[in-house]
Each structure stands twice: as C-alpha cells, then as structure tokens.
Amino acid sequence: MDEVLKATYITLDGHVEVNKYRYVYFFIFFILYSLIICSNSTIVYIIWIHKNLHEPMYMYIFIAALLLNCLLIDFLSEKQVITYSACLFQFFTFYTLGSSEFFLLAAKAYDRYVAICKPLQYQTIMGKTTVSIFLAVTWRVPACHIVVLTAGSAEATLCNFNLKGIFCNNAVYTLQCVKSRLITVFGVVALIDLVILPMLFIVFTYSNIFILTYQSCKEVRKKAAETCLPHLLVLFSFSCLSIYDVSIARVESDFPKTARLIMTLQIVLYHPLLNPFIYGLKMKDIFKQLKRFFYHDKIISCINSEC
C-alpha cells in the first residue's frame, strides 16, 4: 500500500487560468498569507502575555500555514499535482483542525455561560483542570474520528486522478471508484459527533444565556452581548462554510469552476483572515490590550528616534 500511495499523483484541477496569472496569484496570496500570520500572531501574543485573556486561537495560524503554503507552491509550479499520500495528510490535518473549531466554540459557549450565569462560581468551575480537559477533547476527539476516514480513503481504489479543487478536502471521495461502507457510515458518525452535537450544545448554552440576561438589567445584557456576539458571528460564518464543504463532494461538474474556486478560497481564507479582527475589535478586553500594545510600541519608536 505504501508503494501504491507513493506512486499515485493527483492533479488539482480547481485553479482558474493559473498558467496565465501564475505570478499575480502568487503575489496576492503571499500578501494574504503574511497578513494572516501577522494578525493572528499578534492576537495570540496579546492573549498569551495576559492570562485573563487566555483563549486557544493557534488553529487559524495552522490552517493558514498548511493550506496557503501549498497554494503558493502550486501557483509557481507548471502542473498542480500532489501525491495521494500527501493529499490524505492534507485532508486529515484540515478536517482535524476544522472540527476542533466547533469544540472550541462549544468550550467558549460554556465559558460564557459560567461567567454570566454563575459568576461567583467561575473560578471554581473553570479552573486549570477543566480547561485542560476541554483542550484535550478539542484536539484528540476530532483527530480520532478523522484518522478513521483517512485510513478508509487510503485503502480505497482510485478511478479518477483529477480532483476538482485547489486542496484536498471532501472532494477526495470523488476520486474513489466506490466509496466504502466504512467511510459512508463513519462519515455520518463523525458529522454527528464533530458538528451536530457541538452545535446543539452551543445553541442550548447561548439560549440559556439570553433567557437569563433578558430578565436582568441593561448593563448585564450589554456585557453579555459584547462577549457573546463575536463567538456567534464566528459560529454562523463557520457553519455556513462547513455546510458548503460537506456538500461540495456531492456536486458534480454542473457547478461552475470559478464559483467553486471562490467558495473554496473563502473556506481557506475567511476565518484565518477575519477572526483576528472580529476578536480583536469586538471583544473589549482584547481590543484594550491591542491599543496598549501598539501605543507602547509607538512611544518606544518615538523615544529611539528622539521625536
């Protein structure tokens, strides 16, 4: 099997006019890549040095680095090809990190519920042990699910070697001669465990928060809106893009290539690019620390230049 995987190459057929606009694509994506790395790193650094802001946001950097590195290489290559083994690794990493997002949003929802509905018990409930358990579940449960789907795809026989996409996502199933029963059944299990159950938990949690705050004073409602709105914005947008990604493997050639490329680029770029701004500008505590961070750097620069 290892020899077969090494000898099998997949053509990424989702690019549009890549030969004609190769260097334009590369320049644009290099700028976006740099912006994503810088913006996410800044937010992560602010959160890291201020313990009261601790929230795991590393996945945006990982997703951006994984996929945009591949895209940059593809744009400079004469042919957009990838080995099947590398394709499956990309598939595993992308869906493991992507599924972790729903678990992180569920953990954030619970954190907001405890902070708003049980403020006096917050330090007791949300201790280091609880956070460590949440993080362990967030990373390990998706990995255990996706590795089964990846192994099933590795054993499948391929009849098609042209993937309608710019990276290896759900469209890898269209390469297989016959989708195995393992992938079909466990795919449903993974969808329920990694997406539907966290979504139901999030909806239930925020419903309780809004019911409680609706009965409270205006100040409590305002504080709840400030802390919950960024999470809900991320949840809504991420859910919409996830629905598209799950359904894209079922869409055949009738779906326009350009439209498919645009939607796929949104999956790759939207959250790594916009989430730092959503969290940085909408969450008061993070925004306050950002202003202090840049204002401090400005003062130091002025002192060094004797302004």
PDB file of C-alpha atoms in Angstrom:
ATOM      1  CA  MET A   1       0.000   0.000   0.000  1.00  0.00           C
ATOM      2  CA  ASP A   2       2.818   2.432   0.803  1.00  0.00           C
ATOM      3  CA  GLU A   3       4.338   1.890  -2.648  1.00  0.00           C
ATOM      4  CA  VAL A   4       0.974   2.493  -4.318  1.00  0.00           C
ATOM      5  CA  LEU A   5       0.445   5.709  -2.385  1.00  0.00           C
ATOM      6  CA  LYS A   6       3.910   6.996  -3.260  1.00  0.00           C
ATOM      7  CA  ALA A   7       3.402   6.267  -6.959  1.00  0.00           C
ATOM      8  CA  THR A   8      -0.062   7.843  -7.181  1.00  0.00           C
ATOM      9  CA  TYR A   9      -0.323  11.501  -8.153  1.00  0.00           C
ATOM     10  CA  ILE A  10      -3.447  13.644  -8.038  1.00  0.00           C
ATOM     11  CA  THR A  11      -3.957  16.675 -10.283  1.00  0.00           C
ATOM     12  CA  LEU A  12      -5.583  19.646  -8.536  1.00  0.00           C
ATOM     13  CA  ASP A  13      -7.986  20.846 -11.188  1.00  0.00           C
ATOM     14  CA  GLY A  14      -9.686  23.643  -9.268  1.00  0.00           C
ATOM     15  CA  HIS A  15      -7.452  26.531 -10.349  1.00  0.00           C
ATOM     16  CA  VAL A  16      -8.702  29.064 -12.904  1.00  0.00           C
ATOM     17  CA  GLU A  17      -6.267  30.462 -15.509  1.00  0.00           C
ATOM     18  CA  VAL A  18      -3.324  29.611 -13.241  1.00  0.00           C
ATOM     19  CA  ASN A  19      -0.813  29.480 -16.093  1.00  0.00           C
ATOM     20  CA  LYS A  20      -1.838  32.928 -17.322  1.00  0.00           C
ATOM     21  CA  TYR A  21      -1.943  34.650 -13.932  1.00  0.00           C
ATOM     22  CA  ARG A  22       0.538  32.494 -12.009  1.00  0.00           C
ATOM     23  CA  TYR A  23       2.662  35.310 -10.558  1.00  0.00           C
ATOM     24  CA  VAL A  24      -0.351  37.535  -9.881  1.00  0.00           C
ATOM     25  CA  TYR A  25      -1.909  34.707  -7.862  1.00  0.00           C
ATOM     26  CA  PHE A  26       1.355  34.133  -6.032  1.00  0.00           C
ATOM     27  CA  PHE A  27       1.765  37.823  -5.134  1.00  0.00           C
ATOM     28  CA  ILE A  28      -1.818  38.187  -3.893  1.00  0.00           C
ATOM     29  CA  PHE A  29      -1.686  35.021  -1.823  1.00  0.00           C
ATOM     30  CA  PHE A  30       1.724  35.878  -0.416  1.00  0.00           C
ATOM     31  CA  ILE A  31       0.328  39.219   0.819  1.00  0.00           C
ATOM     32  CA  LEU A  32      -2.723  37.495   2.303  1.00  0.00           C
ATOM     33  CA  TYR A  33      -0.506  34.823   3.864  1.00  0.00           C
ATOM     34  CA  SER A  34       1.697  37.469   5.504  1.00  0.00           C
ATOM     35  CA  LEU A  35      -1.347  39.384   6.761  1.00  0.00           C
ATOM     36  CA  ILE A  36      -2.891  36.245   8.244  1.00  0.00           C
ATOM     37  CA  ILE A  37       0.314  35.206  10.005  1.00  0.00           C
ATOM     38  CA  CYS A  38       0.939  38.712  11.400  1.00  0.00           C
ATOM     39  CA  SER A  39      -2.631  39.417  12.537  1.00  0.00           C
ATOM     40  CA  ASN A  40      -3.159  36.005  14.145  1.00  0.00           C
ATOM     41  CA  SER A  41       0.271  36.069  15.775  1.00  0.00           C
ATOM     42  CA  THR A  42      -0.423  39.499  17.262  1.00  0.00           C
ATOM     43  CA  ILE A  43      -3.722  38.363  18.788  1.00  0.00           C
ATOM     44  CA  VAL A  44      -2.175  35.136  20.090  1.00  0.00           C
ATOM     45  CA  TYR A  45       0.734  37.099  21.612  1.00  0.00           C
ATOM     46  CA  ILE A  46      -1.652  39.523  23.336  1.00  0.00           C
ATOM     47  CA  ILE A  47      -3.699  36.633  24.711  1.00  0.00           C
ATOM     48  CA  TRP A  48      -0.586  34.716  25.766  1.00  0.00           C
ATOM     49  CA  ILE A  49       1.013  37.506  27.805  1.00  0.00           C
ATOM     50  CA  HIS A  50      -2.261  38.452  29.518  1.00  0.00           C
ATOM     51  CA  LYS A  51      -3.526  35.453  31.469  1.00  0.00           C
ATOM     52  CA  ASN A  52      -7.045  36.853  31.804  1.00  0.00           C
ATOM     53  CA  LEU A  53      -7.439  36.659  28.026  1.00  0.00           C
ATOM     54  CA  HIS A  54      -6.304  33.074  27.508  1.00  0.00           C
ATOM     55  CA  GLU A  55      -8.195  31.552  24.569  1.00  0.00           C
ATOM     56  CA  PRO A  56      -6.745  28.994  22.101  1.00  0.00           C
ATOM     57  CA  MET A  57      -6.532  30.630  18.653  1.00  0.00           C
ATOM     58  CA  TYR A  58      -3.491  28.857  17.244  1.00  0.00           C
ATOM     59  CA  MET A  59      -5.565  26.837  14.784  1.00  0.00           C
ATOM     60  CA  TYR A  60      -6.050  29.841  12.499  1.00  0.00           C
ATOM     61  CA  ILE A  61      -2.292  30.065  12.022  1.00  0.00           C
ATOM     62  CA  PHE A  62      -2.015  26.313  11.487  1.00  0.00           C
ATOM     63  CA  ILE A  63      -4.794  26.202   8.886  1.00  0.00           C
ATOM     64  CA  ALA A  64      -3.431  29.238   7.058  1.00  0.00           C
ATOM     65  CA  ALA A  65       0.137  27.922   7.078  1.00  0.00           C
ATOM     66  CA  LEU A  66      -0.859  24.444   5.928  1.00  0.00           C
ATOM     67  CA  LEU A  67      -3.080  25.429   3.015  1.00  0.00           C
ATOM     68  CA  LEU A  68      -1.535  28.692   1.848  1.00  0.00           C
ATOM     69  CA  ASN A  69       1.933  27.162   1.737  1.00  0.00           C
ATOM     70  CA  CYS A  70       0.545  24.517  -0.601  1.00  0.00           C
ATOM     71  CA  LEU A  71      -1.223  27.137  -2.709  1.00  0.00           C
ATOM     72  CA  LEU A  72       1.920  29.258  -3.064  1.00  0.00           C
ATOM     73  CA  ILE A  73       3.865  26.211  -4.265  1.00  0.00           C
ATOM     74  CA  ASP A  74       1.064  25.261  -6.654  1.00  0.00           C
ATOM     75  CA  PHE A  75       0.958  28.698  -8.266  1.00  0.00           C
ATOM     76  CA  LEU A  76       4.680  28.561  -9.090  1.00  0.00           C
ATOM     77  CA  SER A  77       4.521  25.011 -10.419  1.00  0.00           C
ATOM     78  CA  GLU A  78       3.843  24.246 -14.054  1.00  0.00           C
ATOM     79  CA  LYS A  79       1.449  21.468 -13.026  1.00  0.00           C
ATOM     80  CA  GLN A  80      -0.667  21.464  -9.888  1.00  0.00           C
ATOM     81  CA  VAL A  81      -0.087  17.909  -8.661  1.00  0.00           C
ATOM     82  CA  ILE A  82       0.188  16.237  -5.278  1.00  0.00           C
ATOM     83  CA  THR A  83       0.896  12.687  -4.192  1.00  0.00           C
ATOM     84  CA  TYR A  84      -2.103  10.799  -2.854  1.00  0.00           C
ATOM     85  CA  SER A  85      -0.377  10.222   0.491  1.00  0.00           C
ATOM     86  CA  ALA A  86       0.307  13.985   0.856  1.00  0.00           C
ATOM     87  CA  CYS A  87      -3.272  14.643  -0.215  1.00  0.00           C
ATOM     88  CA  LEU A  88      -4.593  12.411   2.565  1.00  0.00           C
ATOM     89  CA  PHE A  89      -2.310  14.087   5.106  1.00  0.00           C
ATOM     90  CA  GLN A  90      -3.706  17.454   3.996  1.00  0.00           C
ATOM     91  CA  PHE A  91      -7.224  16.026   4.305  1.00  0.00           C
ATOM     92  CA  PHE A  92      -6.539  14.736   7.827  1.00  0.00           C
ATOM     93  CA  THR A  93      -4.959  17.967   9.074  1.00  0.00           C
ATOM     94  CA  PHE A  94      -7.575  20.239   7.530  1.00  0.00           C
ATOM     95  CA  TYR A  95     -10.573  18.383   8.983  1.00  0.00           C
ATOM     96  CA  THR A  96      -8.965  17.727  12.347  1.00  0.00           C
ATOM     97  CA  LEU A  97      -8.268  21.425  12.838  1.00  0.00           C
ATOM     98  CA  GLY A  98     -11.577  22.442  11.288  1.00  0.00           C
ATOM     99  CA  SER A  99     -13.580  20.099  13.523  1.00  0.00           C
ATOM    100  CA  SER A 100     -11.676  21.370  16.543  1.00  0.00           C
ATOM    101  CA  GLU A 101     -13.181  24.787  15.842  1.00  0.00           C
ATOM    102  CA  PHE A 102     -16.662  23.538  16.751  1.00  0.00           C
ATOM    103  CA  PHE A 103     -15.347  22.077  20.006  1.00  0.00           C
ATOM    104  CA  LEU A 104     -13.545  25.326  20.794  1.00  0.00           C
ATOM    105  CA  LEU A 105     -16.732  27.299  20.140  1.00  0.00           C
ATOM    106  CA  ALA A 106     -18.610  24.902  22.422  1.00  0.00           C
ATOM    107  CA  ALA A 107     -15.975  25.386  25.133  1.00  0.00           C
ATOM    108  CA  LYS A 108     -16.215  29.168  24.703  1.00  0.00           C
ATOM    109  CA  ALA A 109     -20.014  28.974  24.951  1.00  0.00           C
ATOM    110  CA  TYR A 110     -19.753  27.056  28.232  1.00  0.00           C
ATOM    111  CA  ASP A 111     -17.151  29.523  29.496  1.00  0.00           C
ATOM    112  CA  ARG A 112     -19.507  32.438  28.731  1.00  0.00           C
ATOM    113  CA  TYR A 113     -22.399  30.590  30.365  1.00  0.00           C
ATOM    114  CA  VAL A 114     -20.471  30.106  33.609  1.00  0.00           C
ATOM    115  CA  ALA A 115     -19.111  33.681  33.557  1.00  0.00           C
ATOM    116  CA  ILE A 116     -22.532  35.276  33.004  1.00  0.00           C
ATOM    117  CA  CYS A 117     -24.932  32.871  34.717  1.00  0.00           C
ATOM    118  CA  LYS A 118     -22.707  31.674  37.582  1.00  0.00           C
ATOM    119  CA  PRO A 119     -20.142  34.462  38.102  1.00  0.00           C
ATOM    120  CA  LEU A 120     -19.439  33.618  41.757  1.00  0.00           C
ATOM    121  CA  GLN A 121     -18.536  30.029  40.859  1.00  0.00           C
ATOM    122  CA  TYR A 122     -16.483  30.878  37.771  1.00  0.00           C
ATOM    123  CA  GLN A 123     -13.025  30.447  39.321  1.00  0.00           C
ATOM    124  CA  THR A 124     -14.041  27.131  40.850  1.00  0.00           C
ATOM    125  CA  ILE A 125     -15.660  25.654  37.737  1.00  0.00           C
ATOM    126  CA  MET A 126     -13.303  26.997  35.067  1.00  0.00           C
ATOM    127  CA  GLY A 127     -10.046  26.002  36.724  1.00  0.00           C
ATOM    128  CA  LYS A 128      -6.895  24.738  35.016  1.00  0.00           C
ATOM    129  CA  THR A 129      -8.091  21.143  35.173  1.00  0.00           C
ATOM    130  CA  THR A 130     -11.355  21.952  33.388  1.00  0.00           C
ATOM    131  CA  VAL A 131      -9.577  23.970  30.712  1.00  0.00           C
ATOM    132  CA  SER A 132      -7.011  21.194  30.197  1.00  0.00           C
ATOM    133  CA  ILE A 133      -9.798  18.632  29.750  1.00  0.00           C
ATOM    134  CA  PHE A 134     -11.560  20.896  27.250  1.00  0.00           C
ATOM    135  CA  LEU A 135      -8.376  21.346  25.217  1.00  0.00           C
ATOM    136  CA  ALA A 136      -7.597  17.624  25.262  1.00  0.00           C
ATOM    137  CA  VAL A 137     -11.090  16.806  23.996  1.00  0.00           C
ATOM    138  CA  THR A 138     -10.915  19.625  21.434  1.00  0.00           C
ATOM    139  CA  TRP A 139      -7.797  18.258  19.743  1.00  0.00           C
ATOM    140  CA  ARG A 140      -7.971  14.499  20.313  1.00  0.00           C
ATOM    141  CA  VAL A 141     -11.619  13.643  19.599  1.00  0.00           C
ATOM    142  CA  PRO A 142     -11.592  15.143  16.067  1.00  0.00           C
ATOM    143  CA  ALA A 143      -8.217  13.518  15.326  1.00  0.00           C
ATOM    144  CA  CYS A 144      -9.519  10.082  16.348  1.00  0.00           C
ATOM    145  CA  HIS A 145     -12.550  10.463  14.081  1.00  0.00           C
ATOM    146  CA  ILE A 146     -10.738  11.875  11.048  1.00  0.00           C
ATOM    147  CA  VAL A 147      -7.938   9.294  11.173  1.00  0.00           C
ATOM    148  CA  VAL A 148     -10.550   6.563  10.549  1.00  0.00           C
ATOM    149  CA  LEU A 149     -11.869   8.370   7.458  1.00  0.00           C
ATOM    150  CA  THR A 150      -8.296   8.975   6.270  1.00  0.00           C
ATOM    151  CA  ALA A 151      -7.369   5.306   6.707  1.00  0.00           C
ATOM    152  CA  GLY A 152     -10.506   4.273   4.820  1.00  0.00           C
ATOM    153  CA  SER A 153      -9.602   6.590   1.939  1.00  0.00           C
ATOM    154  CA  ALA A 154      -6.044   5.222   1.897  1.00  0.00           C
ATOM    155  CA  GLU A 155      -7.412   1.719   1.297  1.00  0.00           C
ATOM    156  CA  ALA A 156      -9.826   2.806  -1.444  1.00  0.00           C
ATOM    157  CA  THR A 157      -9.209   2.114  -5.135  1.00  0.00           C
ATOM    158  CA  LEU A 158      -8.950   5.241  -7.282  1.00  0.00           C
ATOM    159  CA  CYS A 159     -10.615   5.556 -10.687  1.00  0.00           C
ATOM    160  CA  ASN A 160     -10.191   9.305 -11.092  1.00  0.00           C
ATOM    161  CA  PHE A 161      -6.979  11.296 -10.636  1.00  0.00           C
ATOM    162  CA  ASN A 162      -8.319  14.826 -11.242  1.00  0.00           C
ATOM    163  CA  LEU A 163      -9.567  16.488  -8.072  1.00  0.00           C
ATOM    164  CA  LYS A 164     -11.978  19.388  -8.563  1.00  0.00           C
ATOM    165  CA  GLY A 165     -10.391  21.662  -6.010  1.00  0.00           C
ATOM    166  CA  ILE A 166      -7.269  23.541  -5.016  1.00  0.00           C
ATOM    167  CA  PHE A 167      -6.529  21.379  -1.979  1.00  0.00           C
ATOM    168  CA  CYS A 168      -7.638  18.000  -0.655  1.00  0.00           C
ATOM    169  CA  ASN A 169     -10.957  18.325   1.126  1.00  0.00           C
ATOM    170  CA  ASN A 170     -14.161  16.276   0.858  1.00  0.00           C
ATOM    171  CA  ALA A 171     -13.666  16.118  -2.904  1.00  0.00           C
ATOM    172  CA  VAL A 172     -11.179  13.246  -2.403  1.00  0.00           C
ATOM    173  CA  TYR A 173     -14.196  10.944  -2.221  1.00  0.00           C
ATOM    174  CA  THR A 174     -14.971  11.705  -5.874  1.00  0.00           C
ATOM    175  CA  LEU A 175     -11.638  10.097  -6.814  1.00  0.00           C
ATOM    176  CA  GLN A 176     -12.650   6.706  -5.473  1.00  0.00           C
ATOM    177  CA  CYS A 177     -14.204   4.021  -7.666  1.00  0.00           C
ATOM    178  CA  VAL A 178     -16.641   3.028  -4.931  1.00  0.00           C
ATOM    179  CA  LYS A 179     -16.999   4.731  -1.576  1.00  0.00           C
ATOM    180  CA  SER A 180     -16.590   2.106   1.131  1.00  0.00           C
ATOM    181  CA  ARG A 181     -19.312   1.396   3.665  1.00  0.00           C
ATOM    182  CA  LEU A 182     -16.842   2.356   6.407  1.00  0.00           C
ATOM    183  CA  ILE A 183     -16.467   5.869   5.003  1.00  0.00           C
ATOM    184  CA  THR A 184     -20.217   6.259   4.461  1.00  0.00           C
ATOM    185  CA  VAL A 185     -21.264   5.063   7.919  1.00  0.00           C
ATOM    186  CA  PHE A 186     -18.424   6.568   9.910  1.00  0.00           C
ATOM    187  CA  GLY A 187     -18.737   9.810   7.937  1.00  0.00           C
ATOM    188  CA  VAL A 188     -22.262  10.191   9.361  1.00  0.00           C
ATOM    189  CA  VAL A 189     -20.971   9.344  12.845  1.00  0.00           C
ATOM    190  CA  ALA A 190     -18.203  11.943  12.507  1.00  0.00           C
ATOM    191  CA  LEU A 191     -20.684  14.566  11.276  1.00  0.00           C
ATOM    192  CA  ILE A 192     -22.912  13.979  14.298  1.00  0.00           C
ATOM    193  CA  ASP A 193     -20.087  13.844  16.852  1.00  0.00           C
ATOM    194  CA  LEU A 194     -17.919  16.670  15.487  1.00  0.00           C
ATOM    195  CA  VAL A 195     -20.510  19.120  14.158  1.00  0.00           C
ATOM    196  CA  ILE A 196     -24.137  18.492  15.134  1.00  0.00           C
ATOM    197  CA  LEU A 197     -23.662  17.695  18.843  1.00  0.00           C
ATOM    198  CA  PRO A 198     -21.326  20.688  19.488  1.00  0.00           C
ATOM    199  CA  MET A 199     -23.764  22.907  17.557  1.00  0.00           C
ATOM    200  CA  LEU A 200     -26.718  21.743  19.665  1.00  0.00           C
ATOM    201  CA  PHE A 201     -24.718  22.322  22.838  1.00  0.00           C
ATOM    202  CA  ILE A 202     -23.775  25.839  21.677  1.00  0.00           C
ATOM    203  CA  VAL A 203     -27.384  26.731  20.790  1.00  0.00           C
ATOM    204  CA  PHE A 204     -28.631  25.352  24.116  1.00  0.00           C
ATOM    205  CA  THR A 205     -25.967  27.241  26.083  1.00  0.00           C
ATOM    206  CA  TYR A 206     -26.495  30.606  24.402  1.00  0.00           C
ATOM    207  CA  SER A 207     -30.270  30.200  24.685  1.00  0.00           C
ATOM    208  CA  ASN A 208     -29.894  29.888  28.451  1.00  0.00           C
ATOM    209  CA  ILE A 209     -27.587  32.914  28.497  1.00  0.00           C
ATOM    210  CA  PHE A 210     -30.037  35.075  26.541  1.00  0.00           C
ATOM    211  CA  ILE A 211     -33.010  33.936  28.625  1.00  0.00           C
ATOM    212  CA  LEU A 212     -31.196  34.854  31.840  1.00  0.00           C
ATOM    213  CA  THR A 213     -29.820  38.177  30.584  1.00  0.00           C
ATOM    214  CA  TYR A 214     -33.216  39.172  29.132  1.00  0.00           C
ATOM    215  CA  GLN A 215     -34.573  39.043  32.669  1.00  0.00           C
ATOM    216  CA  SER A 216     -31.620  41.045  34.035  1.00  0.00           C
ATOM    217  CA  CYS A 217     -30.685  44.706  33.955  1.00  0.00           C
ATOM    218  CA  LYS A 218     -29.495  46.609  30.885  1.00  0.00           C
ATOM    219  CA  GLU A 219     -25.847  46.513  31.968  1.00  0.00           C
ATOM    220  CA  VAL A 220     -25.844  42.711  32.176  1.00  0.00           C
ATOM    221  CA  ARG A 221     -27.461  42.448  28.727  1.00  0.00           C
ATOM    222  CA  LYS A 222     -24.854  44.809  27.277  1.00  0.00           C
ATOM    223  CA  LYS A 223     -21.944  42.857  28.760  1.00  0.00           C
ATOM    224  CA  ALA A 224     -23.392  39.558  27.514  1.00  0.00           C
ATOM    225  CA  ALA A 225     -23.802  40.954  24.001  1.00  0.00           C
ATOM    226  CA  GLU A 226     -20.212  42.262  23.938  1.00  0.00           C
ATOM    227  CA  THR A 227     -18.704  38.898  24.888  1.00  0.00           C
ATOM    228  CA  CYS A 228     -21.093  36.565  23.031  1.00  0.00           C
ATOM    229  CA  LEU A 229     -21.525  38.424  19.727  1.00  0.00           C
ATOM    230  CA  PRO A 230     -18.010  37.681  18.354  1.00  0.00           C
ATOM    231  CA  HIS A 231     -18.438  33.979  19.116  1.00  0.00           C
ATOM    232  CA  LEU A 232     -21.858  33.899  17.432  1.00  0.00           C
ATOM    233  CA  LEU A 233     -20.520  35.690  14.344  1.00  0.00           C
ATOM    234  CA  VAL A 234     -17.705  33.158  14.039  1.00  0.00           C
ATOM    235  CA  LEU A 235     -20.114  30.270  14.629  1.00  0.00           C
ATOM    236  CA  PHE A 236     -22.557  31.456  11.948  1.00  0.00           C
ATOM    237  CA  SER A 237     -19.942  32.060   9.269  1.00  0.00           C
ATOM    238  CA  PHE A 238     -18.006  28.883  10.051  1.00  0.00           C
ATOM    239  CA  SER A 239     -21.205  26.814   9.972  1.00  0.00           C
ATOM    240  CA  CYS A 240     -22.192  28.198   6.554  1.00  0.00           C
ATOM    241  CA  LEU A 241     -18.773  27.419   5.069  1.00  0.00           C
ATOM    242  CA  SER A 242     -18.801  23.953   6.671  1.00  0.00           C
ATOM    243  CA  ILE A 243     -22.183  23.172   5.088  1.00  0.00           C
ATOM    244  CA  TYR A 244     -20.752  24.129   1.714  1.00  0.00           C
ATOM    245  CA  ASP A 245     -17.644  21.997   2.256  1.00  0.00           C
ATOM    246  CA  VAL A 246     -19.668  18.936   3.289  1.00  0.00           C
ATOM    247  CA  SER A 247     -21.975  19.249   0.275  1.00  0.00           C
ATOM    248  CA  ILE A 248     -19.303  20.058  -2.365  1.00  0.00           C
ATOM    249  CA  ALA A 249     -18.346  16.394  -2.775  1.00  0.00           C
ATOM    250  CA  ARG A 250     -21.915  15.667  -3.858  1.00  0.00           C
ATOM    251  CA  VAL A 251     -21.884  18.398  -6.541  1.00  0.00           C
ATOM    252  CA  GLU A 252     -20.704  17.249  -9.946  1.00  0.00           C
ATOM    253  CA  SER A 253     -19.406  19.161 -12.979  1.00  0.00           C
ATOM    254  CA  ASP A 254     -22.506  21.354 -13.306  1.00  0.00           C
ATOM    255  CA  PHE A 255     -21.136  23.590 -10.540  1.00  0.00           C
ATOM    256  CA  PRO A 256     -19.147  26.423 -12.244  1.00  0.00           C
ATOM    257  CA  LYS A 257     -15.401  26.118 -11.783  1.00  0.00           C
ATOM    258  CA  THR A 258     -14.944  29.808 -10.933  1.00  0.00           C
ATOM    259  CA  ALA A 259     -17.726  29.726  -8.326  1.00  0.00           C
ATOM    260  CA  ARG A 260     -16.228  26.573  -6.830  1.00  0.00           C
ATOM    261  CA  LEU A 261     -12.822  28.284  -6.612  1.00  0.00           C
ATOM    262  CA  ILE A 262     -14.268  31.392  -4.921  1.00  0.00           C
ATOM    263  CA  MET A 263     -16.158  29.353  -2.320  1.00  0.00           C
ATOM    264  CA  THR A 264     -13.133  27.156  -1.643  1.00  0.00           C
ATOM    265  CA  LEU A 265     -10.926  30.227  -1.163  1.00  0.00           C
ATOM    266  CA  GLN A 266     -13.423  31.530   1.386  1.00  0.00           C
ATOM    267  CA  ILE A 267     -13.000  28.296   3.353  1.00  0.00           C
ATOM    268  CA  VAL A 268      -9.218  28.739   3.268  1.00  0.00           C
ATOM    269  CA  LEU A 269      -9.026  32.488   3.883  1.00  0.00           C
ATOM    270  CA  TYR A 270     -12.179  33.758   5.587  1.00  0.00           C
ATOM    271  CA  HIS A 271     -11.611  32.667   9.166  1.00  0.00           C
ATOM    272  CA  PRO A 272      -7.816  32.940   9.375  1.00  0.00           C
ATOM    273  CA  LEU A 273      -8.080  36.442   7.878  1.00  0.00           C
ATOM    274  CA  LEU A 274     -11.146  37.894   9.623  1.00  0.00           C
ATOM    275  CA  ASN A 275     -11.277  36.142  13.005  1.00  0.00           C
ATOM    276  CA  PRO A 276      -8.383  38.165  14.465  1.00  0.00           C
ATOM    277  CA  PHE A 277     -10.260  41.346  13.567  1.00  0.00           C
ATOM    278  CA  ILE A 278     -13.564  40.008  14.927  1.00  0.00           C
ATOM    279  CA  TYR A 279     -11.989  39.038  18.246  1.00  0.00           C
ATOM    280  CA  GLY A 280      -9.600  41.973  18.365  1.00  0.00           C
ATOM    281  CA  LEU A 281     -12.174  44.684  17.631  1.00  0.00           C
ATOM    282  CA  LYS A 282     -15.356  43.236  19.137  1.00  0.00           C
ATOM    283  CA  MET A 283     -14.017  41.897  22.425  1.00  0.00           C
ATOM    284  CA  LYS A 284     -13.332  44.870  24.669  1.00  0.00           C
ATOM    285  CA  ASP A 285     -10.558  43.321  26.786  1.00  0.00           C
ATOM    286  CA  ILE A 286      -8.528  42.186  23.772  1.00  0.00           C
ATOM    287  CA  PHE A 287      -9.075  45.470  21.950  1.00  0.00           C
ATOM    288  CA  LYS A 288      -7.913  47.385  25.029  1.00  0.00           C
ATOM    289  CA  GLN A 289      -4.697  45.374  25.200  1.00  0.00           C
ATOM    290  CA  LEU A 290      -4.142  45.815  21.452  1.00  0.00           C
ATOM    291  CA  LYS A 291      -4.324  49.589  21.815  1.00  0.00           C
ATOM    292  CA  ARG A 292      -1.852  49.484  24.701  1.00  0.00           C
ATOM    293  CA  PHE A 293       0.460  47.212  22.718  1.00  0.00           C
ATOM    294  CA  PHE A 294       0.611  49.434  19.619  1.00  0.00           C
ATOM    295  CA  TYR A 295       0.628  52.654  21.656  1.00  0.00           C
ATOM    296  CA  HIS A 296       3.578  51.353  23.696  1.00  0.00           C
ATOM    297  CA  ASP A 297       5.482  50.456  20.510  1.00  0.00           C
ATOM    298  CA  LYS A 298       4.797  53.923  19.131  1.00  0.00           C
ATOM    299  CA  ILE A 299       6.189  55.585  22.262  1.00  0.00           C
ATOM    300  CA  ILE A 300       9.328  53.417  22.152  1.00  0.00           C
ATOM    301  CA  SER A 301       9.840  54.305  18.480  1.00  0.00           C
ATOM    302  CA  CYS A 302       9.492  57.994  19.241  1.00  0.00           C
ATOM    303  CA  ILE A 303      11.998  57.764  22.100  1.00  0.00           C
ATOM    304  CA  ASN A 304      14.505  55.908  19.911  1.00  0.00           C
ATOM    305  CA  SER A 305      14.144  58.499  17.171  1.00  0.00           C
ATOM    306  CA  GLU A 306      14.085  61.362  19.706  1.00  0.00           C
ATOM    307  CA  CYS A 307      10.745  62.656  18.422  1.00  0.00           C
TER     308      CYS A 307
END
